PDB file of C-alpha atoms in Angstrom:
ATOM      1  CA  UNK A   1     -69.986  68.236 169.989  1.00 46.00           C
ATOM      2  CA  UNK A   2     -73.503  67.469 169.265  1.00 45.00           C
ATOM      3  CA  UNK A   3     -75.437  69.934 171.194  1.00 41.00           C
ATOM      4  CA  UNK A   4     -78.843  68.465 170.852  1.00 41.00           C
ATOM      5  CA  UNK A   5     -80.757  67.375 173.898  1.00 42.00           C
ATOM      6  CA  UNK A   6     -82.440  63.939 174.164  1.00 41.00           C
ATOM      7  CA  UNK A   7     -85.646  64.126 176.025  1.00 38.00           C
ATOM      8  CA  UNK A   8     -86.204  61.542 178.679  1.00 39.00           C
ATOM      9  CA  UNK A   9     -89.593  60.965 180.315  1.00 36.00           C
ATOM     10  CA  UNK A  10     -90.451  59.800 183.887  1.00 32.00           C
ATOM     11  CA  UNK A  11     -91.228  56.045 184.279  1.00 36.00           C
ATOM     12  CA  UNK A  12     -94.950  55.369 184.133  1.00 36.00           C
ATOM     13  CA  UNK A  13     -94.953  53.267 187.349  1.00 33.00           C
ATOM     14  CA  UNK A  14     -94.182  56.334 189.294  1.00 31.00           C
ATOM     15  CA  UNK A  15     -97.094  58.405 187.818  1.00 35.00           C
ATOM     16  CA  UNK A  16     -99.549  56.283 189.643  1.00 34.00           C
ATOM     17  CA  UNK A  17     -98.137  56.654 193.094  1.00 38.00           C
ATOM     18  CA  UNK A  18    -100.873  57.970 195.559  1.00 40.00           C
ATOM     19  CA  UNK A  19     -98.378  59.988 197.473  1.00 40.00           C
ATOM     20  CA  UNK A  20     -96.502  62.761 195.692  1.00 48.00           C
ATOM     21  CA  UNK A  21     -92.792  62.178 195.443  1.00 47.00           C
ATOM     22  CA  UNK A  22     -90.371  64.457 197.109  1.00 47.00           C
ATOM     23  CA  UNK A  23     -88.625  64.890 193.788  1.00 51.00           C
ATOM     24  CA  UNK A  24     -91.808  66.465 192.269  1.00 50.00           C
ATOM     25  CA  UNK A  25     -92.204  69.235 194.773  1.00 48.00           C
ATOM     26  CA  UNK A  26     -89.045  70.018 196.940  1.00 56.00           C
ATOM     27  CA  UNK A  27     -87.599  72.212 194.292  1.00 62.00           C
ATOM     28  CA  UNK A  28     -90.606  74.205 193.558  1.00 59.00           C
ATOM     29  CA  UNK A  29     -91.581  74.626 197.310  1.00 54.00           C
ATOM     30  CA  UNK A  30     -88.311  76.406 198.261  1.00 53.00           C
ATOM     31  CA  UNK A  31     -88.337  78.732 195.352  1.00 53.00           C
ATOM     32  CA  UNK A  32     -91.836  80.189 196.014  1.00 47.00           C
ATOM     33  CA  UNK A  33     -90.666  83.649 197.164  1.00 47.00           C
ATOM     34  CA  UNK A  34     -93.958  85.384 197.983  1.00 41.00           C
ATOM     35  CA  UNK A  35     -94.085  88.917 199.012  1.00 44.00           C
ATOM     36  CA  UNK A  36     -94.506  88.077 202.609  1.00 46.00           C
ATOM     37  CA  UNK A  37     -91.717  85.500 202.449  1.00 43.00           C
ATOM     38  CA  UNK A  38     -89.189  87.940 200.837  1.00 44.00           C
ATOM     39  CA  UNK A  39     -90.103  90.595 203.535  1.00 47.00           C
ATOM     40  CA  UNK A  40     -89.589  87.933 206.297  1.00 46.00           C
ATOM     41  CA  UNK A  41     -86.332  87.047 204.710  1.00 42.00           C
ATOM     42  CA  UNK A  42     -85.033  90.597 204.755  1.00 47.00           C
ATOM     43  CA  UNK A  43     -85.992  91.079 208.465  1.00 48.00           C
ATOM     44  CA  UNK A  44     -84.149  87.665 209.375  1.00 44.00           C
ATOM     45  CA  UNK A  45     -80.930  88.506 207.482  1.00 47.00           C
ATOM     46  CA  UNK A  46     -78.265  90.134 209.621  1.00 48.00           C
ATOM     47  CA  UNK A  47     -76.818  93.380 208.429  1.00 47.00           C
ATOM     48  CA  UNK A  48     -74.024  92.986 205.901  1.00 45.00           C
ATOM     49  CA  UNK A  49     -70.544  92.828 207.264  1.00 44.00           C
ATOM     50  CA  UNK A  50     -67.487  93.987 205.424  1.00 42.00           C
ATOM     51  CA  UNK A  51     -65.691  90.800 204.031  1.00 38.00           C
ATOM     52  CA  UNK A  52     -62.515  90.122 205.932  1.00 42.00           C
ATOM     53  CA  UNK A  53     -59.371  89.581 203.755  1.00 40.00           C
ATOM     54  CA  UNK A  54     -58.375  85.865 203.752  1.00 39.00           C
ATOM     55  CA  UNK A  55     -54.598  85.053 204.183  1.00 39.00           C
ATOM     56  CA  UNK A  56     -52.843  84.288 200.962  1.00 38.00           C
ATOM     57  CA  UNK A  57     -53.358  80.550 200.209  1.00 36.00           C
ATOM     58  CA  UNK A  58     -49.855  78.763 200.674  1.00 41.00           C
ATOM     59  CA  UNK A  59     -49.896  75.057 200.090  1.00 42.00           C
ATOM     60  CA  UNK A  60     -47.775  73.521 202.732  1.00 44.00           C
ATOM     61  CA  UNK A  61     -48.415  71.387 205.897  1.00 45.00           C
ATOM     62  CA  UNK A  62     -48.440  74.531 208.225  1.00 43.00           C
ATOM     63  CA  UNK A  63     -51.006  76.422 206.279  1.00 45.00           C
ATOM     64  CA  UNK A  64     -53.840  74.377 207.386  1.00 43.00           C
ATOM     65  CA  UNK A  65     -53.511  76.317 210.686  1.00 42.00           C
ATOM     66  CA  UNK A  66     -54.785  79.520 209.093  1.00 44.00           C
ATOM     67  CA  UNK A  67     -57.811  77.808 207.489  1.00 49.00           C
ATOM     68  CA  UNK A  68     -61.324  77.644 208.846  1.00 55.00           C
ATOM     69  CA  UNK A  69     -62.396  74.002 209.896  1.00 56.00           C
ATOM     70  CA  UNK A  70     -65.629  72.253 210.478  1.00 66.00           C
ATOM     71  CA  UNK A  71     -67.419  72.312 213.996  1.00 75.00           C
ATOM     72  CA  UNK A  72     -66.275  68.640 214.524  1.00 76.00           C
ATOM     73  CA  UNK A  73     -62.651  69.370 213.952  1.00 77.00           C
ATOM     74  CA  UNK A  74     -59.877  71.110 215.714  1.00 76.00           C
ATOM     75  CA  UNK A  75     -56.768  72.754 214.838  1.00 65.00           C
ATOM     76  CA  UNK A  76     -53.761  70.282 214.911  1.00 65.00           C
ATOM     77  CA  UNK A  77     -50.738  70.285 217.083  1.00 60.00           C
ATOM     78  CA  UNK A  78     -49.047  67.315 215.293  1.00 67.00           C
ATOM     79  CA  UNK A  79     -48.591  68.668 211.711  1.00 78.00           C
ATOM     80  CA  UNK A  80     -44.861  68.681 212.019  1.00 82.00           C
ATOM     81  CA  UNK A  81     -45.041  64.764 212.332  1.00 86.00           C
ATOM     82  CA  UNK A  82     -47.560  64.317 209.395  1.00 91.00           C
ATOM     83  CA  UNK A  83     -46.751  63.101 206.104  1.00 92.00           C
ATOM     84  CA  UNK A  84     -45.851  66.012 203.917  1.00 91.00           C
ATOM     85  CA  UNK A  85     -48.172  65.241 201.075  1.00 94.00           C
ATOM     86  CA  UNK A  86     -51.031  62.770 200.125  1.00 96.00           C
ATOM     87  CA  UNK A  87     -48.566  60.559 198.071  1.00 95.00           C
ATOM     88  CA  UNK A  88     -46.283  60.205 201.091  1.00 95.00           C
ATOM     89  CA  UNK A  89     -49.225  59.342 203.306  1.00 96.00           C
ATOM     90  CA  UNK A  90     -50.388  56.690 200.925  1.00 96.00           C
ATOM     91  CA  UNK A  91     -46.809  55.069 200.622  1.00 95.00           C
ATOM     92  CA  UNK A  92     -45.755  55.543 204.181  1.00 92.00           C
ATOM     93  CA  UNK A  93     -48.438  57.057 206.214  1.00 89.00           C
ATOM     94  CA  UNK A  94     -47.617  58.422 209.587  1.00 92.00           C
ATOM     95  CA  UNK A  95     -50.863  56.864 210.765  1.00 93.00           C
ATOM     96  CA  UNK A  96     -53.384  54.138 209.831  1.00 94.00           C
ATOM     97  CA  UNK A  97     -55.880  56.931 208.705  1.00 94.00           C
ATOM     98  CA  UNK A  98     -56.520  60.586 208.865  1.00 95.00           C
ATOM     99  CA  UNK A  99     -59.346  63.104 208.622  1.00 94.00           C
ATOM    100  CA  UNK A 100     -60.136  65.970 206.414  1.00 94.00           C
ATOM    101  CA  UNK A 101     -62.164  69.100 207.044  1.00 91.00           C
ATOM    102  CA  UNK A 102     -63.859  68.964 203.675  1.00 93.00           C
ATOM    103  CA  UNK A 103     -66.393  66.487 205.301  1.00 93.00           C
ATOM    104  CA  UNK A 104     -69.299  67.465 207.549  1.00 87.00           C
ATOM    105  CA  UNK A 105     -68.452  64.672 209.875  1.00 88.00           C
ATOM    106  CA  UNK A 106     -65.231  62.961 211.157  1.00 91.00           C
ATOM    107  CA  UNK A 107     -64.767  60.264 208.483  1.00 94.00           C
ATOM    108  CA  UNK A 108     -61.497  58.044 208.884  1.00 96.00           C
ATOM    109  CA  UNK A 109     -59.616  58.029 205.522  1.00 97.00           C
ATOM    110  CA  UNK A 110     -57.197  55.171 205.300  1.00 96.00           C
ATOM    111  CA  UNK A 111     -54.705  54.203 202.611  1.00 95.00           C
ATOM    112  CA  UNK A 112     -57.451  52.346 200.553  1.00 96.00           C
ATOM    113  CA  UNK A 113     -59.359  55.648 200.402  1.00 97.00           C
ATOM    114  CA  UNK A 114     -56.266  57.585 199.093  1.00 98.00           C
ATOM    115  CA  UNK A 115     -55.118  54.778 196.868  1.00 97.00           C
ATOM    116  CA  UNK A 116     -58.443  54.625 195.096  1.00 97.00           C
ATOM    117  CA  UNK A 117     -58.463  58.459 194.895  1.00 97.00           C
ATOM    118  CA  UNK A 118     -55.135  58.491 193.086  1.00 97.00           C
ATOM    119  CA  UNK A 119     -56.153  55.542 190.903  1.00 96.00           C
ATOM    120  CA  UNK A 120     -53.786  52.874 192.408  1.00 96.00           C
ATOM    121  CA  UNK A 121     -56.365  50.675 193.744  1.00 95.00           C
ATOM    122  CA  UNK A 122     -59.911  49.402 193.192  1.00 94.00           C
ATOM    123  CA  UNK A 123     -59.370  50.227 189.280  1.00 93.00           C
ATOM    124  CA  UNK A 124     -59.747  53.822 190.265  1.00 95.00           C
ATOM    125  CA  UNK A 125     -63.468  53.716 190.732  1.00 95.00           C
ATOM    126  CA  UNK A 126     -64.556  56.474 193.120  1.00 96.00           C
ATOM    127  CA  UNK A 127     -66.900  55.637 196.066  1.00 94.00           C
ATOM    128  CA  UNK A 128     -69.525  57.803 197.547  1.00 94.00           C
ATOM    129  CA  UNK A 129     -67.083  59.086 200.166  1.00 96.00           C
ATOM    130  CA  UNK A 130     -64.792  60.397 197.481  1.00 97.00           C
ATOM    131  CA  UNK A 131     -67.535  62.335 195.801  1.00 97.00           C
ATOM    132  CA  UNK A 132     -68.841  63.578 199.138  1.00 96.00           C
ATOM    133  CA  UNK A 133     -65.565  64.871 199.938  1.00 97.00           C
ATOM    134  CA  UNK A 134     -65.192  66.679 196.653  1.00 97.00           C
ATOM    135  CA  UNK A 135     -68.665  68.174 197.110  1.00 97.00           C
ATOM    136  CA  UNK A 136     -67.539  69.449 200.514  1.00 95.00           C
ATOM    137  CA  UNK A 137     -64.370  70.983 199.152  1.00 95.00           C
ATOM    138  CA  UNK A 138     -66.362  72.761 196.416  1.00 96.00           C
ATOM    139  CA  UNK A 139     -68.690  74.223 199.072  1.00 95.00           C
ATOM    140  CA  UNK A 140     -65.764  75.175 201.306  1.00 92.00           C
ATOM    141  CA  UNK A 141     -64.314  77.123 198.290  1.00 93.00           C
ATOM    142  CA  UNK A 142     -67.719  78.774 197.827  1.00 95.00           C
ATOM    143  CA  UNK A 143     -67.964  80.090 201.318  1.00 91.00           C
ATOM    144  CA  UNK A 144     -64.427  81.446 201.129  1.00 91.00           C
ATOM    145  CA  UNK A 145     -65.194  83.336 197.925  1.00 93.00           C
ATOM    146  CA  UNK A 146     -68.418  84.817 199.467  1.00 92.00           C
ATOM    147  CA  UNK A 147     -66.361  86.047 202.535  1.00 91.00           C
ATOM    148  CA  UNK A 148     -64.152  87.749 200.089  1.00 92.00           C
ATOM    149  CA  UNK A 149     -67.097  89.561 198.786  1.00 93.00           C
ATOM    150  CA  UNK A 150     -67.896  87.521 195.628  1.00 91.00           C
ATOM    151  CA  UNK A 151     -71.563  88.000 194.509  1.00 88.00           C
ATOM    152  CA  UNK A 152     -71.800  85.321 191.689  1.00 89.00           C
ATOM    153  CA  UNK A 153     -72.070  82.292 193.920  1.00 94.00           C
ATOM    154  CA  UNK A 154     -75.643  81.629 193.044  1.00 95.00           C
ATOM    155  CA  UNK A 155     -75.251  77.856 192.835  1.00 96.00           C
ATOM    156  CA  UNK A 156     -75.039  74.761 195.306  1.00 96.00           C
ATOM    157  CA  UNK A 157     -73.753  71.337 194.873  1.00 97.00           C
ATOM    158  CA  UNK A 158     -75.399  68.559 197.028  1.00 95.00           C
ATOM    159  CA  UNK A 159     -73.842  65.448 198.207  1.00 93.00           C
ATOM    160  CA  UNK A 160     -74.741  62.060 196.762  1.00 91.00           C
ATOM    161  CA  UNK A 161     -77.046  61.404 199.736  1.00 89.00           C
ATOM    162  CA  UNK A 162     -79.476  64.002 198.344  1.00 89.00           C
ATOM    163  CA  UNK A 163     -80.600  61.738 195.400  1.00 84.00           C
ATOM    164  CA  UNK A 164     -81.077  58.779 197.669  1.00 81.00           C
ATOM    165  CA  UNK A 165     -83.359  60.864 199.793  1.00 81.00           C
ATOM    166  CA  UNK A 166     -85.217  61.872 196.636  1.00 79.00           C
ATOM    167  CA  UNK A 167     -85.855  58.324 195.498  1.00 74.00           C
ATOM    168  CA  UNK A 168     -86.781  57.225 199.021  1.00 77.00           C
ATOM    169  CA  UNK A 169     -89.043  60.050 199.498  1.00 71.00           C
ATOM    170  CA  UNK A 170     -87.196  61.029 202.741  1.00 68.00           C
ATOM    171  CA  UNK A 171     -88.978  64.525 202.740  1.00 75.00           C
ATOM    172  CA  UNK A 172     -87.450  65.603 206.125  1.00 77.00           C
ATOM    173  CA  UNK A 173     -83.836  64.984 204.962  1.00 78.00           C
ATOM    174  CA  UNK A 174     -84.499  66.451 201.514  1.00 83.00           C
ATOM    175  CA  UNK A 175     -85.970  69.585 202.791  1.00 86.00           C
ATOM    176  CA  UNK A 176     -83.094  70.152 205.075  1.00 85.00           C
ATOM    177  CA  UNK A 177     -80.692  70.661 202.046  1.00 86.00           C
ATOM    178  CA  UNK A 178     -83.268  73.042 200.536  1.00 88.00           C
ATOM    179  CA  UNK A 179     -84.058  75.363 203.451  1.00 90.00           C
ATOM    180  CA  UNK A 180     -80.429  76.224 204.281  1.00 88.00           C
ATOM    181  CA  UNK A 181     -80.392  74.440 207.671  1.00 87.00           C
ATOM    182  CA  UNK A 182     -78.014  71.857 206.561  1.00 87.00           C
ATOM    183  CA  UNK A 183     -74.570  73.619 206.478  1.00 86.00           C
ATOM    184  CA  UNK A 184     -72.740  74.492 204.396  1.00 89.00           C
ATOM    185  CA  UNK A 185     -75.552  74.202 201.812  1.00 93.00           C
ATOM    186  CA  UNK A 186     -77.546  77.511 201.136  1.00 94.00           C
ATOM    187  CA  UNK A 187     -81.078  77.890 200.941  1.00 93.00           C
ATOM    188  CA  UNK A 188     -82.748  77.457 197.536  1.00 92.00           C
ATOM    189  CA  UNK A 189     -83.904  80.847 197.922  1.00 92.00           C
ATOM    190  CA  UNK A 190     -80.249  82.151 197.514  1.00 93.00           C
ATOM    191  CA  UNK A 191     -79.340  80.006 194.423  1.00 95.00           C
ATOM    192  CA  UNK A 192     -80.442  79.742 190.780  1.00 95.00           C
ATOM    193  CA  UNK A 193     -78.672  76.382 190.072  1.00 95.00           C
ATOM    194  CA  UNK A 194     -78.381  73.134 192.206  1.00 95.00           C
ATOM    195  CA  UNK A 195     -75.950  70.104 191.029  1.00 96.00           C
ATOM    196  CA  UNK A 196     -75.974  66.822 192.693  1.00 94.00           C
ATOM    197  CA  UNK A 197     -74.186  63.671 191.697  1.00 93.00           C
ATOM    198  CA  UNK A 198     -75.445  60.063 191.854  1.00 90.00           C
ATOM    199  CA  UNK A 199     -74.259  56.678 191.330  1.00 89.00           C
ATOM    200  CA  UNK A 200     -75.902  53.905 189.276  1.00 82.00           C
ATOM    201  CA  UNK A 201     -74.853  50.340 188.661  1.00 75.00           C
ATOM    202  CA  UNK A 202     -71.344  49.671 188.234  1.00 72.00           C
ATOM    203  CA  UNK A 203     -69.886  52.699 189.880  1.00 80.00           C
ATOM    204  CA  UNK A 204     -71.105  54.962 187.195  1.00 85.00           C
ATOM    205  CA  UNK A 205     -71.484  58.464 188.449  1.00 90.00           C
ATOM    206  CA  UNK A 206     -73.603  61.053 186.754  1.00 90.00           C
ATOM    207  CA  UNK A 207     -74.255  64.710 187.346  1.00 93.00           C
ATOM    208  CA  UNK A 208     -77.568  66.595 187.330  1.00 92.00           C
ATOM    209  CA  UNK A 209     -78.041  70.357 187.132  1.00 94.00           C
ATOM    210  CA  UNK A 210     -81.388  71.769 188.263  1.00 92.00           C
ATOM    211  CA  UNK A 211     -82.410  75.242 187.004  1.00 93.00           C
ATOM    212  CA  UNK A 212     -84.663  76.443 189.945  1.00 92.00           C
ATOM    213  CA  UNK A 213     -86.161  79.191 188.012  1.00 89.00           C
ATOM    214  CA  UNK A 214     -88.195  76.445 185.769  1.00 89.00           C
ATOM    215  CA  UNK A 215     -87.213  73.297 187.651  1.00 85.00           C
ATOM    216  CA  UNK A 216     -85.557  72.005 184.603  1.00 88.00           C
ATOM    217  CA  UNK A 217     -83.222  68.934 185.100  1.00 88.00           C
ATOM    218  CA  UNK A 218     -80.363  68.335 182.940  1.00 90.00           C
ATOM    219  CA  UNK A 219     -77.847  65.373 183.237  1.00 88.00           C
ATOM    220  CA  UNK A 220     -74.342  65.446 182.224  1.00 86.00           C
ATOM    221  CA  UNK A 221     -71.706  62.835 181.665  1.00 62.00           C
ATOM    222  CA  UNK A 222     -73.401  60.013 179.813  1.00 61.00           C
ATOM    223  CA  UNK A 223     -76.475  59.478 177.642  1.00 43.00           C
ATOM    224  CA  UNK A 224     -78.568  56.379 177.297  1.00 45.00           C
ATOM    225  CA  UNK A 225     -79.422  56.079 180.994  1.00 56.00           C
ATOM    226  CA  UNK A 226     -83.075  56.657 182.356  1.00 49.00           C
ATOM    227  CA  UNK A 227     -83.577  57.312 185.782  1.00 51.00           C
ATOM    228  CA  UNK A 228     -86.970  56.024 187.183  1.00 50.00           C
ATOM    229  CA  UNK A 229     -88.139  58.991 189.206  1.00 46.00           C
ATOM    230  CA  UNK A 230     -87.509  62.226 187.438  1.00 55.00           C
ATOM    231  CA  UNK A 231     -87.724  63.853 183.882  1.00 65.00           C
ATOM    232  CA  UNK A 232     -84.521  65.408 182.488  1.00 72.00           C
ATOM    233  CA  UNK A 233     -82.658  66.299 179.457  1.00 82.00           C
ATOM    234  CA  UNK A 234     -79.285  64.826 178.529  1.00 81.00           C
ATOM    235  CA  UNK A 235     -76.360  67.035 177.800  1.00 85.00           C
ATOM    236  CA  UNK A 236     -74.036  65.633 175.268  1.00 84.00           C
ATOM    237  CA  UNK A 237     -71.350  68.419 175.405  1.00 87.00           C
ATOM    238  CA  UNK A 238     -69.021  66.401 177.574  1.00 88.00           C
ATOM    239  CA  UNK A 239     -69.623  62.770 176.640  1.00 84.00           C
ATOM    240  CA  UNK A 240     -66.426  60.624 176.510  1.00 87.00           C
ATOM    241  CA  UNK A 241     -65.917  57.301 175.065  1.00 86.00           C
ATOM    242  CA  UNK A 242     -66.831  54.317 177.249  1.00 86.00           C
ATOM    243  CA  UNK A 243     -63.053  53.015 177.156  1.00 88.00           C
ATOM    244  CA  UNK A 244     -61.880  56.390 178.466  1.00 89.00           C
ATOM    245  CA  UNK A 245     -64.584  56.530 181.120  1.00 89.00           C
ATOM    246  CA  UNK A 246     -63.639  53.108 182.371  1.00 90.00           C
ATOM    247  CA  UNK A 247     -62.732  53.732 186.111  1.00 92.00           C
ATOM    248  CA  UNK A 248     -62.977  57.397 185.668  1.00 93.00           C
ATOM    249  CA  UNK A 249     -66.736  58.217 185.788  1.00 92.00           C
ATOM    250  CA  UNK A 250     -66.392  59.738 189.232  1.00 94.00           C
ATOM    251  CA  UNK A 251     -63.426  61.669 188.382  1.00 95.00           C
ATOM    252  CA  UNK A 252     -65.257  63.191 185.339  1.00 93.00           C
ATOM    253  CA  UNK A 253     -68.276  64.085 187.293  1.00 94.00           C
ATOM    254  CA  UNK A 254     -65.952  65.891 189.742  1.00 96.00           C
ATOM    255  CA  UNK A 255     -64.170  67.724 186.954  1.00 95.00           C
ATOM    256  CA  UNK A 256     -67.599  68.863 185.494  1.00 94.00           C
ATOM    257  CA  UNK A 257     -68.760  70.002 189.008  1.00 95.00           C
ATOM    258  CA  UNK A 258     -65.978  72.488 189.185  1.00 95.00           C
ATOM    259  CA  UNK A 259     -65.984  73.390 185.506  1.00 95.00           C
ATOM    260  CA  UNK A 260     -69.671  74.289 185.510  1.00 94.00           C
ATOM    261  CA  UNK A 261     -69.698  76.574 188.640  1.00 94.00           C
ATOM    262  CA  UNK A 262     -66.116  78.134 188.313  1.00 92.00           C
ATOM    263  CA  UNK A 263     -65.499  78.062 184.466  1.00 89.00           C
ATOM    264  CA  UNK A 264     -62.121  76.332 185.174  1.00 88.00           C
ATOM    265  CA  UNK A 265     -61.132  74.535 182.038  1.00 86.00           C
ATOM    266  CA  UNK A 266     -61.447  70.861 181.956  1.00 83.00           C
ATOM    267  CA  UNK A 267     -57.952  70.351 180.571  1.00 73.00           C
ATOM    268  CA  UNK A 268     -59.118  67.576 178.415  1.00 70.00           C
ATOM    269  CA  UNK A 269     -56.925  67.477 175.409  1.00 71.00           C
ATOM    270  CA  UNK A 270     -56.194  64.525 173.173  1.00 78.00           C
ATOM    271  CA  UNK A 271     -55.586  62.226 176.278  1.00 89.00           C
ATOM    272  CA  UNK A 272     -58.701  62.184 178.470  1.00 91.00           C
ATOM    273  CA  UNK A 273     -57.099  59.401 180.748  1.00 91.00           C
ATOM    274  CA  UNK A 274     -53.971  61.485 181.353  1.00 93.00           C
ATOM    275  CA  UNK A 275     -56.062  64.405 182.302  1.00 93.00           C
ATOM    276  CA  UNK A 276     -58.027  62.335 184.831  1.00 94.00           C
ATOM    277  CA  UNK A 277     -54.764  61.037 186.449  1.00 95.00           C
ATOM    278  CA  UNK A 278     -53.652  64.731 186.785  1.00 94.00           C
ATOM    279  CA  UNK A 279     -57.151  65.591 188.326  1.00 96.00           C
ATOM    280  CA  UNK A 280     -57.010  62.808 190.849  1.00 97.00           C
ATOM    281  CA  UNK A 281     -53.801  64.006 192.198  1.00 97.00           C
ATOM    282  CA  UNK A 282     -55.329  67.451 192.223  1.00 96.00           C
ATOM    283  CA  UNK A 283     -58.334  66.342 194.199  1.00 97.00           C
ATOM    284  CA  UNK A 284     -56.287  64.291 196.614  1.00 97.00           C
ATOM    285  CA  UNK A 285     -53.970  67.223 197.301  1.00 97.00           C
ATOM    286  CA  UNK A 286     -56.981  69.479 198.014  1.00 95.00           C
ATOM    287  CA  UNK A 287     -58.522  67.009 200.429  1.00 96.00           C
ATOM    288  CA  UNK A 288     -55.267  66.294 202.177  1.00 95.00           C
ATOM    289  CA  UNK A 289     -54.534  70.006 202.506  1.00 92.00           C
ATOM    290  CA  UNK A 290     -57.487  70.038 204.850  1.00 91.00           C
ATOM    291  CA  UNK A 291     -56.271  67.539 207.153  1.00 92.00           C
ATOM    292  CA  UNK A 292     -57.193  67.989 210.802  1.00 90.00           C
ATOM    293  CA  UNK A 293     -57.994  66.171 214.061  1.00 88.00           C
ATOM    294  CA  UNK A 294     -61.654  65.423 215.304  1.00 88.00           C
ATOM    295  CA  UNK A 295     -62.612  66.905 218.738  1.00 82.00           C
ATOM    296  CA  UNK A 296     -62.426  64.318 221.464  1.00 81.00           C
ATOM    297  CA  UNK A 297     -65.798  62.848 222.758  1.00 66.00           C
TER     298      UNK A 297
END
């Protein structure tokens, strides 16, 4: 692979804006750990607790009872009647839609959602909801690893809405992801890398890495695209052909998310499209595993 980086520059029309864009300061602001700030953080942090041993992961329809769920969700009492797996739900679902605990809010997931995730409908193009769900799954995994005592979790993956807030200069919403007040996303004080996916025209998903120590932005997935609000470098290490990426841009971005933060191999051999088919099923299984019910009211 060509490891060179093509430097992209910010569009001049944004340089003349009278009000500073959120994207130019939000990353720096929440990494300014002054002496007083560090002392305050130490005082506010609760005493460390011994991590509890998590039950062994057993992938079956009853194992969801032993998992943590979102505040909006409740443990189910109907799982015996639920479709055994995501494929069964798509083909002959026990309900018009279901819910997954990987989301921060109760989002109805119908057969169309699962069909697109599996690559059966919509030419396989993943929507913002699919990417958002995978971000939620990765952040759930991060929390569980920390509960087990892992100390190398100095990263965060933000949902697609984060990029929209940056572009629209929605400072309040942007900062809520940076100061740790928007669960499950940690404060920028506690991480070194932030990843966020965003979508451009024609369902093309890209992934950006922000190195908070120097606020360096690096874009993965595809070169030749120039966002209008940020300067960044283009990483060519994982570029695939346009033909192979057709319908798989979102899947590729999700594969990279997991690879970059966990080191899990991409499993891309000589057939990238077959790897994407397998990863789609893996993603769908992971999201369906967290099936739950929303709280009434």
